[in-house]
Amino acid sequence: MPFVVRDGAGTIVGSTRYMMIEWWSWPGAPAEPVPSGPDALEIGFTWYAERVQRTALNTEAKLLLCTHAFEVWGARRITWKTDARNLRSRAGIERLGAKLDGVLRANRPGADGAVRDTAFYSMLAGEWPDAK
């Protein structure tokens, strides 16, 4: 589910999306309430024009996406992934309150042609109130 991101003047300055959307199949009745939306999803494939990188714009966009996922849909988990070498992206994900789940080594081709390790982060529904 892609979204455009606009600046205060309404100019499109980037994009972000919900992806890897999961509806879990339960063997019998689940012990916890079933979400009205997906059980888990990823936020990613985000890019921004250079002039808005490292501004509050990304934080605000992610706040909107997390609020909808946790508070409207009742999602259980949100995941973020990034190249393990991308320290700026990792710091941004950590500022959102996401926790490092681990690094999957030699996970996929990197944008530079090298084999990339991928850092996986997540936030659980129970962690959302403090992160918000």
PDB file of C-alpha atoms in Angstrom:
ATOM      1  CA  MET A   1       0.000   0.000   0.000  1.00  0.00           C
ATOM      2  CA  PRO A   2       2.126   2.936  -1.200  1.00  0.00           C
ATOM      3  CA  PHE A   3       1.681   6.501   0.016  1.00  0.00           C
ATOM      4  CA  VAL A   4       3.130   9.730  -1.302  1.00  0.00           C
ATOM      5  CA  VAL A   5       4.662  12.081   1.231  1.00  0.00           C
ATOM      6  CA  ARG A   6       4.119  15.811   0.732  1.00  0.00           C
ATOM      7  CA  ASP A   7       5.846  18.767   2.330  1.00  0.00           C
ATOM      8  CA  GLY A   8       4.003  21.716   3.900  1.00  0.00           C
ATOM      9  CA  ALA A   9       3.513  23.296   0.457  1.00  0.00           C
ATOM     10  CA  GLY A  10       1.919  20.117  -0.895  1.00  0.00           C
ATOM     11  CA  THR A  11       4.881  19.139  -3.088  1.00  0.00           C
ATOM     12  CA  ILE A  12       5.546  15.401  -3.318  1.00  0.00           C
ATOM     13  CA  VAL A  13       8.897  14.820  -1.630  1.00  0.00           C
ATOM     14  CA  GLY A  14       8.889  11.066  -1.120  1.00  0.00           C
ATOM     15  CA  SER A  15       7.077   7.810  -0.664  1.00  0.00           C
ATOM     16  CA  THR A  16       6.632   5.134   1.955  1.00  0.00           C
ATOM     17  CA  ARG A  17       4.416   2.072   2.152  1.00  0.00           C
ATOM     18  CA  TYR A  18       2.877  -0.760   4.074  1.00  0.00           C
ATOM     19  CA  MET A  19       4.194  -4.019   2.640  1.00  0.00           C
ATOM     20  CA  MET A  20       4.501  -7.693   3.554  1.00  0.00           C
ATOM     21  CA  ILE A  21       0.999  -7.502   5.029  1.00  0.00           C
ATOM     22  CA  GLU A  22       0.159 -10.678   7.011  1.00  0.00           C
ATOM     23  CA  TRP A  23      -3.204 -12.085   8.076  1.00  0.00           C
ATOM     24  CA  TRP A  24      -2.439 -15.037  10.294  1.00  0.00           C
ATOM     25  CA  SER A  25      -4.352 -18.293  10.052  1.00  0.00           C
ATOM     26  CA  TRP A  26      -5.281 -19.560  13.506  1.00  0.00           C
ATOM     27  CA  PRO A  27      -5.655 -23.281  14.305  1.00  0.00           C
ATOM     28  CA  GLY A  28      -8.758 -22.901  16.460  1.00  0.00           C
ATOM     29  CA  ALA A  29      -9.762 -19.882  18.498  1.00  0.00           C
ATOM     30  CA  PRO A  30      -6.939 -17.397  19.178  1.00  0.00           C
ATOM     31  CA  ALA A  31      -6.171 -16.580  22.818  1.00  0.00           C
ATOM     32  CA  GLU A  32      -6.074 -12.845  21.997  1.00  0.00           C
ATOM     33  CA  PRO A  33      -8.529 -10.644  20.072  1.00  0.00           C
ATOM     34  CA  VAL A  34      -8.222 -10.857  16.296  1.00  0.00           C
ATOM     35  CA  PRO A  35      -7.225  -7.507  14.729  1.00  0.00           C
ATOM     36  CA  SER A  36      -9.684  -5.727  12.441  1.00  0.00           C
ATOM     37  CA  GLY A  37      -6.797  -5.433   9.969  1.00  0.00           C
ATOM     38  CA  PRO A  38      -3.612  -7.399   9.433  1.00  0.00           C
ATOM     39  CA  ASP A  39      -1.797  -9.149  12.270  1.00  0.00           C
ATOM     40  CA  ALA A  40       1.610  -7.920  11.133  1.00  0.00           C
ATOM     41  CA  LEU A  41       3.082  -5.717   8.427  1.00  0.00           C
ATOM     42  CA  GLU A  42       6.242  -4.016   7.313  1.00  0.00           C
ATOM     43  CA  ILE A  43       6.786  -0.309   6.760  1.00  0.00           C
ATOM     44  CA  GLY A  44       9.392   0.273   4.115  1.00  0.00           C
ATOM     45  CA  PHE A  45      10.531   1.076   0.615  1.00  0.00           C
ATOM     46  CA  THR A  46      10.793   4.663   1.843  1.00  0.00           C
ATOM     47  CA  TRP A  47      12.599   7.382  -0.050  1.00  0.00           C
ATOM     48  CA  TYR A  48      12.753  11.162   0.334  1.00  0.00           C
ATOM     49  CA  ALA A  49      14.085  14.093  -1.664  1.00  0.00           C
ATOM     50  CA  GLU A  50      17.450  15.158  -0.282  1.00  0.00           C
ATOM     51  CA  ARG A  51      16.093  18.502   0.971  1.00  0.00           C
ATOM     52  CA  VAL A  52      13.713  16.783   3.423  1.00  0.00           C
ATOM     53  CA  GLN A  53      15.991  13.974   4.566  1.00  0.00           C
ATOM     54  CA  ARG A  54      16.815  14.109   8.282  1.00  0.00           C
ATOM     55  CA  THR A  55      13.829  16.343   9.018  1.00  0.00           C
ATOM     56  CA  ALA A  56      10.755  15.664  11.126  1.00  0.00           C
ATOM     57  CA  LEU A  57       8.839  14.748   7.960  1.00  0.00           C
ATOM     58  CA  ASN A  58       9.780  11.054   8.090  1.00  0.00           C
ATOM     59  CA  THR A  59       9.006  10.828  11.805  1.00  0.00           C
ATOM     60  CA  GLU A  60       5.584  12.361  11.218  1.00  0.00           C
ATOM     61  CA  ALA A  61       4.850  10.017   8.310  1.00  0.00           C
ATOM     62  CA  LYS A  62       5.838   6.986  10.383  1.00  0.00           C
ATOM     63  CA  LEU A  63       3.740   8.252  13.318  1.00  0.00           C
ATOM     64  CA  LEU A  64       0.699   8.329  11.026  1.00  0.00           C
ATOM     65  CA  LEU A  65       1.418   4.844   9.657  1.00  0.00           C
ATOM     66  CA  CYS A  66       2.056   3.341  13.105  1.00  0.00           C
ATOM     67  CA  THR A  67      -1.020   5.014  14.590  1.00  0.00           C
ATOM     68  CA  HIS A  68      -3.233   3.563  11.873  1.00  0.00           C
ATOM     69  CA  ALA A  69      -1.663   0.094  12.044  1.00  0.00           C
ATOM     70  CA  PHE A  70      -1.825  -0.212  15.842  1.00  0.00           C
ATOM     71  CA  GLU A  71      -4.854   1.878  16.775  1.00  0.00           C
ATOM     72  CA  VAL A  72      -7.221   1.359  13.831  1.00  0.00           C
ATOM     73  CA  TRP A  73      -6.282  -2.083  12.549  1.00  0.00           C
ATOM     74  CA  GLY A  74      -5.071  -3.536  15.858  1.00  0.00           C
ATOM     75  CA  ALA A  75      -1.852  -4.918  14.322  1.00  0.00           C
ATOM     76  CA  ARG A  76       0.351  -6.997  16.585  1.00  0.00           C
ATOM     77  CA  ARG A  77       3.734  -6.127  15.007  1.00  0.00           C
ATOM     78  CA  ILE A  78       5.342  -3.677  12.602  1.00  0.00           C
ATOM     79  CA  THR A  79       8.656  -4.585  10.983  1.00  0.00           C
ATOM     80  CA  TRP A  80      11.325  -2.388   9.386  1.00  0.00           C
ATOM     81  CA  LYS A  81      14.326  -3.661   7.399  1.00  0.00           C
ATOM     82  CA  THR A  82      17.391  -1.853   6.119  1.00  0.00           C
ATOM     83  CA  ASP A  83      20.867  -2.533   4.818  1.00  0.00           C
ATOM     84  CA  ALA A  84      22.935  -3.168   7.943  1.00  0.00           C
ATOM     85  CA  ARG A  85      25.547  -0.706   6.639  1.00  0.00           C
ATOM     86  CA  ASN A  86      22.998   2.125   6.400  1.00  0.00           C
ATOM     87  CA  LEU A  87      23.661   3.732   9.768  1.00  0.00           C
ATOM     88  CA  ARG A  88      21.456   6.778   9.074  1.00  0.00           C
ATOM     89  CA  SER A  89      18.473   4.572   8.300  1.00  0.00           C
ATOM     90  CA  ARG A  90      19.124   2.377  11.317  1.00  0.00           C
ATOM     91  CA  ALA A  91      19.363   5.395  13.620  1.00  0.00           C
ATOM     92  CA  GLY A  92      16.091   6.737  12.213  1.00  0.00           C
ATOM     93  CA  ILE A  93      14.316   3.425  12.796  1.00  0.00           C
ATOM     94  CA  GLU A  94      15.675   3.268  16.352  1.00  0.00           C
ATOM     95  CA  ARG A  95      14.484   6.859  17.027  1.00  0.00           C
ATOM     96  CA  LEU A  96      10.953   5.647  16.229  1.00  0.00           C
ATOM     97  CA  GLY A  97      11.225   3.233  19.148  1.00  0.00           C
ATOM     98  CA  ALA A  98      11.695   0.058  17.125  1.00  0.00           C
ATOM     99  CA  LYS A  99      13.913  -2.660  18.595  1.00  0.00           C
ATOM    100  CA  LEU A 100      16.673  -4.487  16.733  1.00  0.00           C
ATOM    101  CA  ASP A 101      15.615  -8.104  16.192  1.00  0.00           C
ATOM    102  CA  GLY A 102      18.900  -9.064  14.559  1.00  0.00           C
ATOM    103  CA  VAL A 103      20.935  -9.016  11.365  1.00  0.00           C
ATOM    104  CA  LEU A 104      20.355 -11.567   8.633  1.00  0.00           C
ATOM    105  CA  ARG A 105      23.746 -12.076   7.028  1.00  0.00           C
ATOM    106  CA  ALA A 106      24.197 -12.288   3.253  1.00  0.00           C
ATOM    107  CA  ASN A 107      20.478 -11.683   2.858  1.00  0.00           C
ATOM    108  CA  ARG A 108      20.245 -10.173  -0.624  1.00  0.00           C
ATOM    109  CA  PRO A 109      22.005  -8.077  -3.252  1.00  0.00           C
ATOM    110  CA  GLY A 110      22.735  -4.547  -2.079  1.00  0.00           C
ATOM    111  CA  ALA A 111      22.103  -1.411  -4.136  1.00  0.00           C
ATOM    112  CA  ASP A 112      25.880  -1.147  -4.666  1.00  0.00           C
ATOM    113  CA  GLY A 113      26.165  -4.666  -6.108  1.00  0.00           C
ATOM    114  CA  ALA A 114      27.654  -6.179  -2.943  1.00  0.00           C
ATOM    115  CA  VAL A 115      25.943  -8.903  -0.945  1.00  0.00           C
ATOM    116  CA  ARG A 116      24.048  -7.114   1.797  1.00  0.00           C
ATOM    117  CA  ASP A 117      23.353  -7.987   5.400  1.00  0.00           C
ATOM    118  CA  THR A 118      19.866  -6.835   6.471  1.00  0.00           C
ATOM    119  CA  ALA A 119      19.073  -5.358   9.893  1.00  0.00           C
ATOM    120  CA  PHE A 120      15.564  -6.328  11.058  1.00  0.00           C
ATOM    121  CA  TYR A 121      13.673  -4.132  13.518  1.00  0.00           C
ATOM    122  CA  SER A 122      10.201  -4.409  15.002  1.00  0.00           C
ATOM    123  CA  MET A 123       7.728  -2.747  17.283  1.00  0.00           C
ATOM    124  CA  LEU A 124       5.018  -4.703  19.077  1.00  0.00           C
ATOM    125  CA  ALA A 125       1.557  -3.382  19.888  1.00  0.00           C
ATOM    126  CA  GLY A 126       2.420  -3.333  23.595  1.00  0.00           C
ATOM    127  CA  GLU A 127       5.444  -1.114  22.904  1.00  0.00           C
ATOM    128  CA  TRP A 128       3.459   1.411  20.868  1.00  0.00           C
ATOM    129  CA  PRO A 129       2.129   3.559  23.758  1.00  0.00           C
ATOM    130  CA  ASP A 130       5.675   4.347  24.962  1.00  0.00           C
ATOM    131  CA  ALA A 131       7.017   4.899  21.427  1.00  0.00           C
ATOM    132  CA  LYS A 132       4.108   7.150  20.487  1.00  0.00           C
TER     133      LYS A 132
END
